[in-house]
Amino acid sequence: MSTFNISIKNAGKLYDIELESNDTGLKFKERIHELTNIPVERQKILIKGGKLNDDATVSSLNLNLKQPIMVLGTPDKGLPSKPAEKHVFIEDLNQNQLNKVGMEPSGLVNLGNTCYLNSSLQTLFQINEVTDRLSKFESTNGVNRTPTESLTVSLKGVFQQMLKKHESVNPMLFLTLFRNVYPQFAEQERGFFKQQDAEEAFSQILNALGQTLKVGDLFRLSFKTEQKCLALPEETPKIDYEDAFKLNCHINIKTNFLKDGILDGLKESIEKYNDTLQSNTEYELRRTITRLPKFLTVHFVRFFWRRDTQKKSKILRRVQFPFELDVADMLDESIKEEKVSIRDKIRKVEKENLDMIRDFKKAKNESTSNPIEQQEEENMKLLSIKSKFNDDLKQVLPSNVNLEETTENPSSVYELSAIITHSGSSADSGHYQSFVKDQNDLDGNKWWKFNDDKVSSVTREKIETLAGGGESDSALILVYKGVGL
């Protein structure tokens, strides 16, 4: 008879269990109870297939003995048992209880053509690394603060209010300071503040936070740039290196997909003076990526200046974007092989993780707890599955990659996490909104729509309609996050 040495993980602690091959699922649960004090009936064990039957033998479970098995449940603290409670239904809960169950994010008040700012703030708020650094920010006091420090302190206050999940938050102080630091956003017409470009606002806020919070590395791309003279192909190309904080997706009459527009933007022709020819001639300029950030910002270059109307007009063409973006074909050869290798390993772990999520979605919920307790249990399940995913990732990533601290993407693949959209035909008018992926939804099907102070839930199908093709909502900025980070 063979012996199985199984590791389990509960509430961040690891436990070792030794079982025989013919031991049953019930025996396994009893051993878990001995170690964690979680009653058998309260245990939820994350194994492939979703549910561990009491009469199943350990040898039939096909367990991965190299990875700990996640166990959910609250331990029995030996307290007297409570009297039986009646079932609690959603319609019976008061508003405070409903807020705890729903946990709907906060909206932002529109202070007069400020949807461009609200959509930018909602997008930045969903980036946990920015929010965490902001919460720890300390600056000099009073008159010794620089304008950028004052702006950062104000943003910290706005985000603290948003963390409390108030129905709506008024960002008036931040807006006032923002216009002081960047006067172009204080432009008025006929006594009213004008609509502004969300991409410009988003970039300026990031620029300010780069100075005060040093968040630049989270978004910084690095490029190798090669300039080649087309008239003298034998001439050695000139090599330069440069940084940027976004990828541009250029749109022309042939652009149908995001990657087409990005790749077009990485190649261009310029005219410059050539010493050998003693005249101006055409050069081909080609960029390849040498550093991938944790967060990849992609800008749809939809606005252009029209001389006849003296306004920024909008390219309305439909350009489809993926929920998962692989930039392997944009990488420099110096990093491509390693990034692709890690990408393939991550995708394997990702598939196994999705299989586990699918199994648990199928599993029947036999809980008799009230909605608040069910929500807490769902949150615990989410954290445990994410924890297992991180544990599995650490096994395939290079030893020098710290998932919690890295500012780079170790692979070439990203997942979409936020979008800023614009509706209308001109940058000086129309309306901006943001759409943010719900980080607590394991399927990736639930997104939050932020229309200033109006917040609603939408599905993945709605996100697919944001590719443009008219004056309705079309994606302007996409924020991607490295898969697994």
Short mmCIF file of N, CA, C and O in Angstrom, two decimals, residues 287-350:
data_model
loop_
_atom_site.label_atom_id
_atom_site.label_comp_id
_atom_site.label_asym_id
_atom_site.label_seq_id
_atom_site.Cartn_x
_atom_site.Cartn_y
_atom_site.Cartn_z
N ARG A 287 11.28 50.40 -34.63
CA ARG A 287 11.43 50.26 -33.18
C ARG A 287 11.09 48.84 -32.75
O ARG A 287 10.12 48.26 -33.23
N THR A 288 11.87 48.32 -31.82
CA THR A 288 11.54 47.05 -31.17
C THR A 288 11.60 47.26 -29.66
O THR A 288 12.38 48.09 -29.17
N ILE A 289 10.77 46.54 -28.94
CA ILE A 289 10.65 46.74 -27.48
C ILE A 289 11.73 45.96 -26.74
O ILE A 289 11.92 44.77 -26.98
N THR A 290 12.43 46.64 -25.83
CA THR A 290 13.48 45.99 -25.02
C THR A 290 13.09 45.89 -23.55
O THR A 290 13.79 45.25 -22.77
N ARG A 291 12.00 46.55 -23.15
CA ARG A 291 11.50 46.43 -21.77
C ARG A 291 9.98 46.50 -21.78
O ARG A 291 9.40 47.41 -22.35
N LEU A 292 9.35 45.52 -21.13
CA LEU A 292 7.89 45.48 -21.01
C LEU A 292 7.50 45.83 -19.58
O LEU A 292 7.95 45.19 -18.63
N PRO A 293 6.62 46.83 -19.40
CA PRO A 293 6.20 47.20 -18.04
C PRO A 293 5.11 46.28 -17.52
O PRO A 293 4.48 45.53 -18.27
N LYS A 294 4.88 46.37 -16.23
CA LYS A 294 3.80 45.60 -15.60
C LYS A 294 2.45 46.01 -16.18
O LYS A 294 1.58 45.18 -16.43
N PHE A 295 2.29 47.33 -16.41
CA PHE A 295 1.04 47.86 -16.98
C PHE A 295 1.35 48.49 -18.33
O PHE A 295 2.20 49.38 -18.42
N LEU A 296 0.65 48.02 -19.34
CA LEU A 296 0.87 48.50 -20.69
C LEU A 296 -0.31 49.39 -21.10
O LEU A 296 -1.46 48.95 -21.15
N THR A 297 -0.02 50.66 -21.38
CA THR A 297 -1.03 51.60 -21.82
C THR A 297 -1.00 51.72 -23.34
O THR A 297 0.07 51.94 -23.92
N VAL A 298 -2.15 51.55 -23.96
CA VAL A 298 -2.25 51.66 -25.41
C VAL A 298 -3.21 52.80 -25.74
O VAL A 298 -4.33 52.86 -25.22
N HIS A 299 -2.76 53.70 -26.61
CA HIS A 299 -3.54 54.88 -26.97
C HIS A 299 -4.00 54.77 -28.42
O HIS A 299 -3.17 54.68 -29.33
N PHE A 300 -5.30 54.76 -28.63
CA PHE A 300 -5.84 54.85 -29.98
C PHE A 300 -5.70 56.30 -30.45
O PHE A 300 -6.31 57.20 -29.86
N VAL A 301 -4.91 56.53 -31.48
CA VAL A 301 -4.71 57.90 -31.97
C VAL A 301 -5.90 58.25 -32.86
O VAL A 301 -5.83 58.17 -34.09
N ARG A 302 -6.99 58.62 -32.21
CA ARG A 302 -8.24 58.88 -32.93
C ARG A 302 -8.42 60.37 -33.27
O ARG A 302 -9.19 60.71 -34.16
N PHE A 303 -7.76 61.26 -32.55
CA PHE A 303 -7.97 62.68 -32.75
C PHE A 303 -6.87 63.28 -33.62
O PHE A 303 -5.69 62.97 -33.46
N PHE A 304 -7.25 64.14 -34.53
CA PHE A 304 -6.28 64.84 -35.38
C PHE A 304 -6.77 66.27 -35.61
O PHE A 304 -7.97 66.56 -35.52
N TRP A 305 -5.85 67.16 -35.91
CA TRP A 305 -6.18 68.57 -36.06
C TRP A 305 -6.64 68.87 -37.48
O TRP A 305 -5.97 68.55 -38.45
N ARG A 306 -7.82 69.46 -37.59
CA ARG A 306 -8.34 69.87 -38.90
C ARG A 306 -8.16 71.38 -39.07
O ARG A 306 -8.69 72.17 -38.29
N ARG A 307 -7.40 71.74 -40.10
CA ARG A 307 -7.14 73.16 -40.31
C ARG A 307 -8.39 73.92 -40.71
O ARG A 307 -8.57 75.09 -40.32
N ASP A 308 -9.27 73.27 -41.46
CA ASP A 308 -10.45 73.99 -41.96
C ASP A 308 -11.41 74.37 -40.84
O ASP A 308 -12.03 75.43 -40.85
N THR A 309 -11.53 73.50 -39.83
CA THR A 309 -12.44 73.79 -38.71
C THR A 309 -11.71 74.30 -37.47
O THR A 309 -12.34 74.75 -36.52
N GLN A 310 -10.36 74.20 -37.51
CA GLN A 310 -9.54 74.60 -36.35
C GLN A 310 -9.95 73.85 -35.08
O GLN A 310 -10.01 74.40 -33.99
N LYS A 311 -10.26 72.56 -35.27
CA LYS A 311 -10.64 71.72 -34.13
C LYS A 311 -10.02 70.33 -34.27
O LYS A 311 -9.63 69.91 -35.35
N LYS A 312 -9.97 69.64 -33.12
CA LYS A 312 -9.55 68.25 -33.14
C LYS A 312 -10.72 67.39 -33.59
O LYS A 312 -11.75 67.35 -32.90
N SER A 313 -10.58 66.72 -34.70
CA SER A 313 -11.63 65.82 -35.17
C SER A 313 -11.29 64.38 -34.79
O SER A 313 -10.16 64.08 -34.38
N LYS A 314 -12.25 63.52 -34.98
CA LYS A 314 -12.10 62.14 -34.51
C LYS A 314 -12.21 61.14 -35.65
O LYS A 314 -13.09 61.27 -36.52
N ILE A 315 -11.32 60.16 -35.64
CA ILE A 315 -11.39 59.04 -36.58
C ILE A 315 -12.38 58.03 -36.00
O ILE A 315 -12.14 57.47 -34.92
N LEU A 316 -13.48 57.79 -36.67
CA LEU A 316 -14.55 56.96 -36.12
C LEU A 316 -14.42 55.48 -36.47
O LEU A 316 -15.25 54.68 -36.08
N ARG A 317 -13.39 55.12 -37.19
CA ARG A 317 -13.24 53.75 -37.69
C ARG A 317 -13.27 52.71 -36.55
O ARG A 317 -12.70 52.92 -35.48
N ARG A 318 -13.91 51.59 -36.81
CA ARG A 318 -13.96 50.47 -35.86
C ARG A 318 -12.61 49.74 -35.85
O ARG A 318 -12.13 49.30 -36.90
N VAL A 319 -12.00 49.62 -34.67
CA VAL A 319 -10.73 48.90 -34.51
C VAL A 319 -10.89 47.94 -33.33
O VAL A 319 -11.03 48.37 -32.18
N GLN A 320 -10.88 46.66 -33.62
CA GLN A 320 -11.10 45.66 -32.58
C GLN A 320 -9.85 45.46 -31.73
O GLN A 320 -8.74 45.53 -32.22
N PHE A 321 -10.08 45.22 -30.44
CA PHE A 321 -8.97 45.01 -29.49
C PHE A 321 -9.21 43.70 -28.74
O PHE A 321 -10.35 43.31 -28.48
N PRO A 322 -8.15 43.00 -28.34
CA PRO A 322 -8.31 41.71 -27.66
C PRO A 322 -8.36 41.87 -26.14
O PRO A 322 -7.85 42.84 -25.58
N PHE A 323 -8.98 40.91 -25.47
CA PHE A 323 -8.95 40.87 -24.01
C PHE A 323 -7.58 40.38 -23.52
O PHE A 323 -7.17 40.69 -22.42
N GLU A 324 -6.92 39.59 -24.36
CA GLU A 324 -5.55 39.15 -24.05
C GLU A 324 -4.66 39.54 -25.21
O GLU A 324 -4.91 39.18 -26.36
N LEU A 325 -3.63 40.31 -24.92
CA LEU A 325 -2.75 40.87 -25.94
C LEU A 325 -1.35 40.27 -25.80
O LEU A 325 -0.72 40.38 -24.75
N ASP A 326 -0.88 39.65 -26.87
CA ASP A 326 0.48 39.09 -26.91
C ASP A 326 1.33 39.98 -27.81
O ASP A 326 1.04 40.14 -28.99
N VAL A 327 2.38 40.56 -27.24
CA VAL A 327 3.22 41.50 -27.99
C VAL A 327 4.54 40.88 -28.42
O VAL A 327 5.50 41.58 -28.72
N ALA A 328 4.58 39.55 -28.50
CA ALA A 328 5.83 38.86 -28.83
C ALA A 328 6.44 39.35 -30.14
O ALA A 328 7.67 39.47 -30.26
N ASP A 329 5.60 39.63 -31.14
CA ASP A 329 6.12 40.04 -32.45
C ASP A 329 6.58 41.50 -32.47
O ASP A 329 7.02 41.99 -33.51
N MET A 330 6.52 42.19 -31.33
CA MET A 330 7.02 43.56 -31.24
C MET A 330 8.34 43.64 -30.47
O MET A 330 8.92 44.72 -30.33
N LEU A 331 8.80 42.49 -29.97
CA LEU A 331 9.95 42.47 -29.07
C LEU A 331 11.27 42.43 -29.82
O LEU A 331 11.38 41.85 -30.90
N ASP A 332 12.28 43.03 -29.20
CA ASP A 332 13.64 42.93 -29.72
C ASP A 332 14.16 41.51 -29.49
O ASP A 332 13.79 40.84 -28.52
N GLU A 333 15.02 41.06 -30.38
CA GLU A 333 15.55 39.70 -30.28
C GLU A 333 16.28 39.45 -28.96
O GLU A 333 16.39 38.32 -28.51
N SER A 334 16.78 40.50 -28.33
CA SER A 334 17.53 40.36 -27.09
C SER A 334 16.67 39.85 -25.93
O SER A 334 17.19 39.30 -24.96
N ILE A 335 15.35 40.04 -26.00
CA ILE A 335 14.47 39.59 -24.91
C ILE A 335 13.38 38.63 -25.37
O ILE A 335 12.69 38.04 -24.55
N LYS A 336 13.22 38.48 -26.68
CA LYS A 336 12.07 37.76 -27.21
C LYS A 336 12.03 36.30 -26.76
O LYS A 336 10.97 35.80 -26.31
N GLU A 337 13.12 35.58 -26.87
CA GLU A 337 13.10 34.15 -26.57
C GLU A 337 12.68 33.88 -25.13
O GLU A 337 11.86 33.01 -24.86
N GLU A 338 13.24 34.65 -24.19
CA GLU A 338 12.91 34.44 -22.78
C GLU A 338 11.46 34.78 -22.49
O GLU A 338 10.76 34.04 -21.79
N LYS A 339 10.97 35.91 -23.04
CA LYS A 339 9.59 36.32 -22.80
C LYS A 339 8.60 35.29 -23.34
O LYS A 339 7.59 34.98 -22.70
N VAL A 340 8.87 34.77 -24.52
CA VAL A 340 7.97 33.78 -25.13
C VAL A 340 7.98 32.48 -24.35
O VAL A 340 6.93 31.84 -24.15
N SER A 341 9.16 32.08 -23.88
CA SER A 341 9.26 30.86 -23.08
C SER A 341 8.43 30.96 -21.80
O SER A 341 7.67 30.05 -21.45
N ILE A 342 8.55 32.09 -21.10
CA ILE A 342 7.78 32.29 -19.87
C ILE A 342 6.29 32.40 -20.18
O ILE A 342 5.45 31.91 -19.43
N ARG A 343 5.96 33.05 -21.31
CA ARG A 343 4.55 33.15 -21.73
C ARG A 343 3.92 31.77 -21.85
O ARG A 343 2.81 31.54 -21.35
N ASP A 344 4.61 30.85 -22.48
CA ASP A 344 4.05 29.51 -22.68
C ASP A 344 3.84 28.79 -21.36
O ASP A 344 2.84 28.07 -21.18
N LYS A 345 4.76 28.99 -20.42
CA LYS A 345 4.62 28.37 -19.10
C LYS A 345 3.45 28.97 -18.33
O LYS A 345 2.67 28.26 -17.68
N ILE A 346 3.31 30.29 -18.42
CA ILE A 346 2.21 30.96 -17.72
C ILE A 346 0.86 30.53 -18.28
O ILE A 346 -0.10 30.32 -17.54
N ARG A 347 0.79 30.38 -19.60
CA ARG A 347 -0.48 29.97 -20.21
C ARG A 347 -0.90 28.58 -19.75
O ARG A 347 -2.09 28.30 -19.59
N LYS A 348 0.06 27.72 -19.51
CA LYS A 348 -0.27 26.38 -19.01
C LYS A 348 -0.85 26.47 -17.60
O LYS A 348 -1.86 25.83 -17.28
N VAL A 349 -0.21 27.29 -16.75
CA VAL A 349 -0.72 27.48 -15.39
C VAL A 349 -2.09 28.14 -15.43
O VAL A 349 -3.00 27.79 -14.68
N GLU A 350 -2.24 29.11 -16.34
CA GLU A 350 -3.50 29.83 -16.48
C GLU A 350 -4.63 28.88 -16.86
O GLU A 350 -5.74 28.97 -16.33
#
